[in-house]
Amino acid sequence: MLVRVRPGAELSGAEREFAECLGTLPSTGLALLDVPIGENGGTRRVGAVLFTPTGLTVLEVFGFRRRQSGILTAATGKPWAISDSPLDLEDHGQGDLADRVEQSAYAVRAALERGLRDPGHVCGAAVLVPFRGVVVRPARTTLRPGLDVVVGNAADATELRIYLENFAKGPRTWTADGVLGACRELGAGEAVPPRAELLAAGFDQSPEQPRPSVIPPPVVPRVAPAPREPHRHHRTTTWAIILAALLGLFVVFGVVATALIHDDGDTGEPVAPSATSTPAPAASTRPPACFPLQPDC
C-alpha cells in the first residue's frame, strides 16, 4: 500500500506506528496522512484519508499514554473503556471519539462534493494503536454501519488489514485518475504520487471515452410504404356500390325494352273520320223576353 505524508506534518508516535503498519500491507490503496481540510473558513486536520479501488475511508488515529490491555468497550455516546478502566489516550481532543470520526468523514465528503466529485459512501474508523506486546480485544468493533473501531499496530495488524480490504465491498469505482483528482480537491499537493505509481500499485486505468467517428453515416434510401390491405368495411361498401350500379343498368335496360315493345304494337294507320254528323242542338220554343217599347216584339 502506498503511504504519503504531507510535507512538514508533525506525526505523533501512534501515527508513525500506523504509517509503518500500512506500508507493510499488500493491499492496493493510497493513504494520505495528516490531511488539512478547509471547513467553515478554518482548517480541520484529518488523521488519514485512505483510497482503495472499491471505496474511501477516513481514519482518526489514537495512541495510548500507557500500557493498557484487556476487553475493549466502545459505544457511541458513552465513554470508552478497557476492562472497566477509562481509555488513557494521547491528545484526542474534546467530545466523543465516534463524533470526531464522523465529523472528519463529513469534512472530506463535503470537500470532494465542492469540487463536483461524487465520493460515494465514505466510511470512517477510529484506529487505536496500543503499545507493542499489549493485547486489546476485540480488535474490531462496529459502532454502526460505516463506523468502526479497529485496534492494530505494526506487530498485530491482522484486523486492520481485514478492515481495509473489506470496508467497502463492491465494484471498483476509484481509478488512478479519480484518486488524483480527489487528492487535488483535498489539497494534498506534493504528497500525491504520480499516476504511473498508482497504476503500478494496482489502481485501474480510466476507461477511454469513445472518439466520434469522422465517417458520415450512410444514406438510407427511402422506401415507399407498402399499400395497406383494405379494411373489411371498405370492401363491403365497394361491393354495395357495384351491385347498385348493376341494378340501375338492369332497370334502364328494362325501361328501354318496354318502350320498344310498345312501339312495335302501333300500326301507324290514320283513324277514319265518322260519317254520322253530330246533330245540332234543337232550338228553344220558348219566346224571348221583350223589353218595353222594343220593336219587333
Short mmCIF file of C-alpha atoms in Angstrom, two decimals:
data_model
loop_
_atom_site.label_atom_id
_atom_site.label_comp_id
_atom_site.label_asym_id
_atom_site.label_seq_id
_atom_site.Cartn_x
_atom_site.Cartn_y
_atom_site.Cartn_z
CA MET A 1 0.00 0.00 0.00
CA LEU A 2 1.18 3.49 -0.84
CA VAL A 3 1.58 5.80 2.16
CA ARG A 4 2.16 9.53 1.75
CA VAL A 5 2.67 12.13 4.48
CA ARG A 6 2.16 15.82 3.92
CA PRO A 7 5.48 17.69 3.88
CA GLY A 8 6.02 19.42 7.21
CA ALA A 9 3.49 17.25 9.05
CA GLU A 10 4.19 16.55 12.70
CA LEU A 11 3.09 12.98 13.39
CA SER A 12 2.64 11.52 16.83
CA GLY A 13 4.26 8.24 17.83
CA ALA A 14 0.99 6.37 17.22
CA GLU A 15 0.62 7.94 13.77
CA ARG A 16 4.15 6.97 12.81
CA GLU A 17 3.42 3.43 14.02
CA PHE A 18 0.23 3.45 11.95
CA ALA A 19 2.07 4.63 8.83
CA GLU A 20 4.63 1.85 9.25
CA CYS A 21 1.84 -0.66 9.67
CA LEU A 22 0.10 0.49 6.46
CA GLY A 23 3.32 0.29 4.46
CA THR A 24 3.62 -3.43 5.21
CA LEU A 25 0.13 -4.32 3.95
CA PRO A 26 -0.11 -5.97 0.50
CA SER A 27 -3.49 -4.33 -0.23
CA THR A 28 -3.97 -1.91 -3.14
CA GLY A 29 -4.51 1.57 -1.77
CA LEU A 30 -3.24 5.08 -1.13
CA ALA A 31 -3.14 6.50 2.40
CA LEU A 32 -2.70 10.27 2.88
CA LEU A 33 -1.71 11.13 6.45
CA ASP A 34 -2.27 14.43 8.23
CA VAL A 35 -4.62 15.98 5.67
CA PRO A 36 -5.71 19.60 6.36
CA ILE A 37 -9.21 20.30 5.02
CA GLY A 38 -10.78 23.75 4.95
CA GLU A 39 -14.11 23.90 6.75
CA ASN A 40 -16.22 26.99 7.52
CA GLY A 41 -13.30 29.34 6.90
CA GLY A 42 -10.93 27.28 9.07
CA THR A 43 -8.86 24.13 8.70
CA ARG A 44 -9.61 20.68 10.08
CA ARG A 45 -6.80 18.21 10.47
CA VAL A 46 -7.83 14.70 9.40
CA GLY A 47 -5.66 11.84 10.59
CA ALA A 48 -5.73 9.82 7.35
CA VAL A 49 -7.69 9.57 4.12
CA LEU A 50 -7.39 6.16 2.50
CA PHE A 51 -8.38 5.30 -1.08
CA THR A 52 -8.83 1.76 -2.35
CA PRO A 53 -10.24 0.67 -5.73
CA THR A 54 -13.59 -0.08 -4.06
CA GLY A 55 -14.07 2.84 -1.68
CA LEU A 56 -12.92 5.68 0.52
CA THR A 57 -12.49 5.72 4.29
CA VAL A 58 -11.46 8.39 6.78
CA LEU A 59 -9.39 7.33 9.79
CA GLU A 60 -8.57 9.02 13.06
CA VAL A 61 -5.58 7.54 14.88
CA PHE A 62 -5.38 7.46 18.69
CA GLY A 63 -2.40 6.29 20.74
CA PHE A 64 -2.23 5.28 24.39
CA ARG A 65 -0.45 7.16 27.15
CA ARG A 66 0.37 3.94 28.97
CA ARG A 67 0.14 0.20 28.56
CA GLN A 68 -3.50 -0.85 28.76
CA SER A 69 -4.71 -4.34 27.89
CA GLY A 70 -7.99 -6.18 28.26
CA ILE A 71 -11.53 -6.09 26.90
CA LEU A 72 -12.45 -3.01 24.91
CA THR A 73 -15.86 -1.45 25.46
CA ALA A 74 -16.79 1.11 22.81
CA ALA A 75 -20.21 2.61 22.14
CA THR A 76 -21.47 5.90 20.75
CA GLY A 77 -22.42 8.44 23.38
CA LYS A 78 -20.61 6.59 26.19
CA PRO A 79 -17.01 6.72 27.50
CA TRP A 80 -14.78 4.03 26.05
CA ALA A 81 -13.02 1.71 28.44
CA ILE A 82 -10.68 -1.28 28.66
CA SER A 83 -11.59 -3.80 31.35
CA ASP A 84 -13.72 -1.20 33.16
CA SER A 85 -10.87 1.34 33.14
CA PRO A 86 -11.27 4.54 31.09
CA LEU A 87 -9.12 4.74 27.99
CA ASP A 88 -5.98 6.73 28.70
CA LEU A 89 -5.29 8.09 25.23
CA GLU A 90 -2.96 10.72 23.89
CA ASP A 91 -4.36 14.06 22.78
CA HIS A 92 -7.74 13.08 21.31
CA GLY A 93 -9.43 16.44 21.52
CA GLN A 94 -12.79 17.14 23.06
CA GLY A 95 -16.01 15.17 22.74
CA ASP A 96 -16.87 11.63 21.80
CA LEU A 97 -14.36 9.72 19.67
CA ALA A 98 -17.08 8.45 17.32
CA ASP A 99 -18.33 12.01 16.76
CA ARG A 100 -14.83 13.12 15.84
CA VAL A 101 -14.55 10.38 13.22
CA GLU A 102 -17.96 11.26 11.77
CA GLN A 103 -17.09 14.96 11.57
CA SER A 104 -13.85 14.18 9.73
CA ALA A 105 -15.69 11.92 7.27
CA TYR A 106 -18.25 14.67 6.66
CA ALA A 107 -15.50 17.24 6.04
CA VAL A 108 -13.83 15.00 3.45
CA ARG A 109 -17.12 14.28 1.69
CA ALA A 110 -18.04 17.98 1.61
CA ALA A 111 -14.62 18.96 0.20
CA LEU A 112 -14.96 16.45 -2.65
CA GLU A 113 -18.55 17.49 -3.40
CA ARG A 114 -17.48 21.13 -3.60
CA GLY A 115 -15.08 20.01 -6.33
CA LEU A 116 -18.02 18.39 -8.17
CA ARG A 117 -16.86 14.88 -7.38
CA ASP A 118 -19.11 12.13 -6.12
CA PRO A 119 -17.23 10.28 -3.36
CA GLY A 120 -19.94 7.70 -2.90
CA HIS A 121 -20.31 6.26 0.57
CA VAL A 122 -17.49 7.50 2.84
CA CYS A 123 -16.72 5.14 5.70
CA GLY A 124 -14.92 6.06 8.90
CA ALA A 125 -13.00 4.31 11.66
CA ALA A 126 -11.18 5.11 14.87
CA VAL A 127 -7.82 3.33 14.91
CA LEU A 128 -6.46 2.55 18.39
CA VAL A 129 -2.72 1.91 18.40
CA PRO A 130 -1.66 0.22 21.67
CA PHE A 131 1.90 -0.36 22.79
CA ARG A 132 3.60 -3.31 21.15
CA GLY A 133 3.04 -6.53 23.01
CA VAL A 134 -0.24 -5.31 24.51
CA VAL A 135 -3.40 -7.28 23.68
CA VAL A 136 -6.71 -5.43 23.33
CA ARG A 137 -9.80 -7.42 22.41
CA PRO A 138 -11.99 -7.33 20.45
CA ALA A 139 -9.66 -5.96 17.85
CA ARG A 140 -12.61 -4.66 15.84
CA THR A 141 -15.97 -3.25 16.91
CA THR A 142 -18.75 -1.88 14.70
CA LEU A 143 -20.48 1.11 16.24
CA ARG A 144 -22.98 1.37 13.39
CA PRO A 145 -22.90 0.73 9.62
CA GLY A 146 -19.96 2.61 8.14
CA LEU A 147 -18.38 3.47 11.51
CA ASP A 148 -15.92 1.07 13.19
CA VAL A 149 -13.24 0.87 15.85
CA VAL A 150 -10.10 -1.03 14.84
CA VAL A 151 -7.18 -1.96 17.07
CA GLY A 152 -3.81 -2.58 15.48
CA ASN A 153 -0.11 -1.82 15.40
CA ALA A 154 2.89 -2.95 13.41
CA ALA A 155 3.16 -6.15 15.48
CA ASP A 156 -0.52 -7.13 15.19
CA ALA A 157 -2.18 -5.69 12.08
CA THR A 158 -4.47 -8.58 11.15
CA GLU A 159 -7.79 -6.89 11.93
CA LEU A 160 -6.61 -3.60 10.45
CA ARG A 161 -5.71 -5.37 7.21
CA ILE A 162 -9.07 -7.17 7.07
CA TYR A 163 -10.92 -3.88 7.64
CA LEU A 164 -9.01 -2.06 4.91
CA GLU A 165 -9.66 -4.87 2.44
CA ASN A 166 -13.37 -5.22 3.19
CA PHE A 167 -14.65 -1.82 4.38
CA ALA A 168 -16.25 -1.09 1.01
CA LYS A 169 -17.06 -4.26 -0.83
CA GLY A 170 -18.40 -3.74 -4.31
CA PRO A 171 -17.31 -2.73 -7.82
CA ARG A 172 -14.00 -0.99 -8.44
CA THR A 173 -15.03 2.66 -8.76
CA TRP A 174 -11.81 4.51 -7.84
CA THR A 175 -9.42 4.64 -10.77
CA ALA A 176 -5.96 6.18 -10.83
CA ASP A 177 -7.25 9.39 -12.43
CA GLY A 178 -10.14 9.55 -9.96
CA VAL A 179 -7.76 9.30 -7.00
CA LEU A 180 -5.50 12.02 -8.42
CA GLY A 181 -8.46 14.35 -8.92
CA ALA A 182 -9.73 13.73 -5.38
CA CYS A 183 -6.28 14.36 -3.90
CA ARG A 184 -6.13 17.72 -5.67
CA GLU A 185 -9.53 18.66 -4.26
CA LEU A 186 -8.31 17.77 -0.76
CA GLY A 187 -5.21 19.93 -1.21
CA ALA A 188 -2.74 17.05 -0.82
CA GLY A 189 -0.30 18.87 -3.09
CA GLU A 190 3.19 17.39 -3.11
CA ALA A 191 2.05 14.28 -1.25
CA VAL A 192 0.15 13.00 -4.31
CA PRO A 193 2.07 10.19 -6.08
CA PRO A 194 2.36 10.20 -9.88
CA ARG A 195 -0.20 8.41 -11.99
CA ALA A 196 2.23 5.70 -13.07
CA GLU A 197 2.87 4.81 -9.43
CA LEU A 198 -0.85 4.44 -8.76
CA LEU A 199 -1.22 2.17 -11.77
CA ALA A 200 1.74 0.09 -10.62
CA ALA A 201 0.18 -0.17 -7.15
CA GLY A 202 -2.96 -1.80 -8.61
CA PHE A 203 -5.39 1.01 -9.41
CA ASP A 204 -7.27 0.69 -12.68
CA GLN A 205 -6.81 2.97 -15.63
CA SER A 206 -9.75 5.19 -16.51
CA PRO A 207 -11.76 3.80 -19.43
CA GLU A 208 -11.16 5.68 -22.66
CA GLN A 209 -14.00 7.74 -23.98
CA PRO A 210 -15.20 6.67 -27.45
CA ARG A 211 -13.96 9.00 -30.15
CA PRO A 212 -16.54 10.47 -32.52
CA SER A 213 -16.42 8.95 -35.99
CA VAL A 214 -15.48 11.26 -38.90
CA ILE A 215 -17.14 9.00 -41.48
CA PRO A 216 -20.59 10.31 -42.34
CA PRO A 217 -23.39 7.88 -41.74
CA PRO A 218 -24.63 6.01 -44.81
CA VAL A 219 -27.64 7.42 -46.59
CA VAL A 220 -30.54 5.05 -46.26
CA PRO A 221 -32.89 5.23 -49.30
CA ARG A 222 -36.47 5.97 -48.50
CA VAL A 223 -38.76 3.12 -49.37
CA ALA A 224 -42.39 3.83 -50.16
CA PRO A 225 -44.61 2.14 -47.64
CA ALA A 226 -46.47 -0.90 -48.90
CA PRO A 227 -50.18 -0.36 -49.52
CA ARG A 228 -52.22 -1.43 -46.63
CA GLU A 229 -54.79 -4.19 -47.03
CA PRO A 230 -58.28 -2.69 -47.45
CA HIS A 231 -60.45 -2.83 -44.45
CA ARG A 232 -63.37 -5.22 -44.34
CA HIS A 233 -65.83 -2.33 -44.11
CA HIS A 234 -64.29 -0.71 -47.19
CA ARG A 235 -64.64 -3.94 -49.18
CA THR A 236 -68.32 -4.25 -48.21
CA THR A 237 -69.05 -0.66 -49.28
CA THR A 238 -67.31 -1.18 -52.64
CA TRP A 239 -69.35 -4.29 -53.45
CA ALA A 240 -72.58 -2.49 -52.46
CA ILE A 241 -71.83 0.35 -54.87
CA ILE A 242 -71.06 -2.10 -57.69
CA LEU A 243 -74.30 -4.04 -57.11
CA ALA A 244 -76.33 -0.80 -57.03
CA ALA A 245 -74.79 0.29 -60.34
CA LEU A 246 -75.59 -3.07 -61.96
CA LEU A 247 -79.15 -2.91 -60.68
CA GLY A 248 -79.53 0.59 -62.13
CA LEU A 249 -78.30 -0.67 -65.51
CA PHE A 250 -80.84 -3.51 -65.46
CA VAL A 251 -83.64 -1.03 -64.71
CA VAL A 252 -82.60 1.23 -67.59
CA PHE A 253 -82.41 -1.74 -69.95
CA GLY A 254 -85.90 -2.83 -68.84
CA VAL A 255 -87.43 0.59 -69.48
CA VAL A 256 -85.86 0.77 -72.94
CA ALA A 257 -87.06 -2.72 -73.84
CA THR A 258 -90.60 -1.96 -72.69
CA ALA A 259 -90.70 1.19 -74.83
CA LEU A 260 -89.55 -0.74 -77.88
CA ILE A 261 -92.23 -3.36 -77.42
CA HIS A 262 -95.00 -0.71 -77.23
CA ASP A 263 -93.70 0.99 -80.37
CA ASP A 264 -93.88 -2.30 -82.32
CA GLY A 265 -97.66 -2.80 -81.46
CA ASP A 266 -98.81 0.58 -83.05
CA THR A 267 -99.98 0.16 -86.92
CA GLY A 268 -99.30 3.70 -87.90
CA GLU A 269 -102.59 3.99 -89.98
CA PRO A 270 -104.72 7.20 -89.51
CA VAL A 271 -108.09 6.77 -87.93
CA ALA A 272 -111.10 7.38 -90.42
CA PRO A 273 -113.49 10.17 -89.58
CA SER A 274 -117.09 9.12 -88.65
CA ALA A 275 -119.86 9.51 -91.36
CA THR A 276 -122.50 10.34 -88.91
CA SER A 277 -122.90 14.05 -88.35
CA THR A 278 -123.42 15.32 -84.96
CA PRO A 279 -126.92 16.69 -84.65
CA ALA A 280 -127.23 20.38 -83.84
CA PRO A 281 -128.93 21.22 -80.70
CA ALA A 282 -132.68 21.88 -81.06
CA ALA A 283 -133.83 25.46 -80.99
CA SER A 284 -135.70 26.54 -77.96
CA THR A 285 -139.51 27.11 -78.48
CA ARG A 286 -139.82 29.50 -75.57
CA PRO A 287 -140.39 33.09 -76.76
CA PRO A 288 -137.68 35.53 -75.92
CA ALA A 289 -138.32 38.11 -73.33
CA CYS A 290 -139.19 41.61 -74.62
CA PHE A 291 -138.44 44.88 -73.10
CA PRO A 292 -140.97 47.70 -73.17
CA LEU A 293 -141.13 49.70 -76.36
CA GLN A 294 -138.80 47.13 -78.05
CA PRO A 295 -139.55 46.94 -81.80
CA ASP A 296 -140.40 43.64 -83.42
CA CYS A 297 -141.54 42.25 -80.19
#
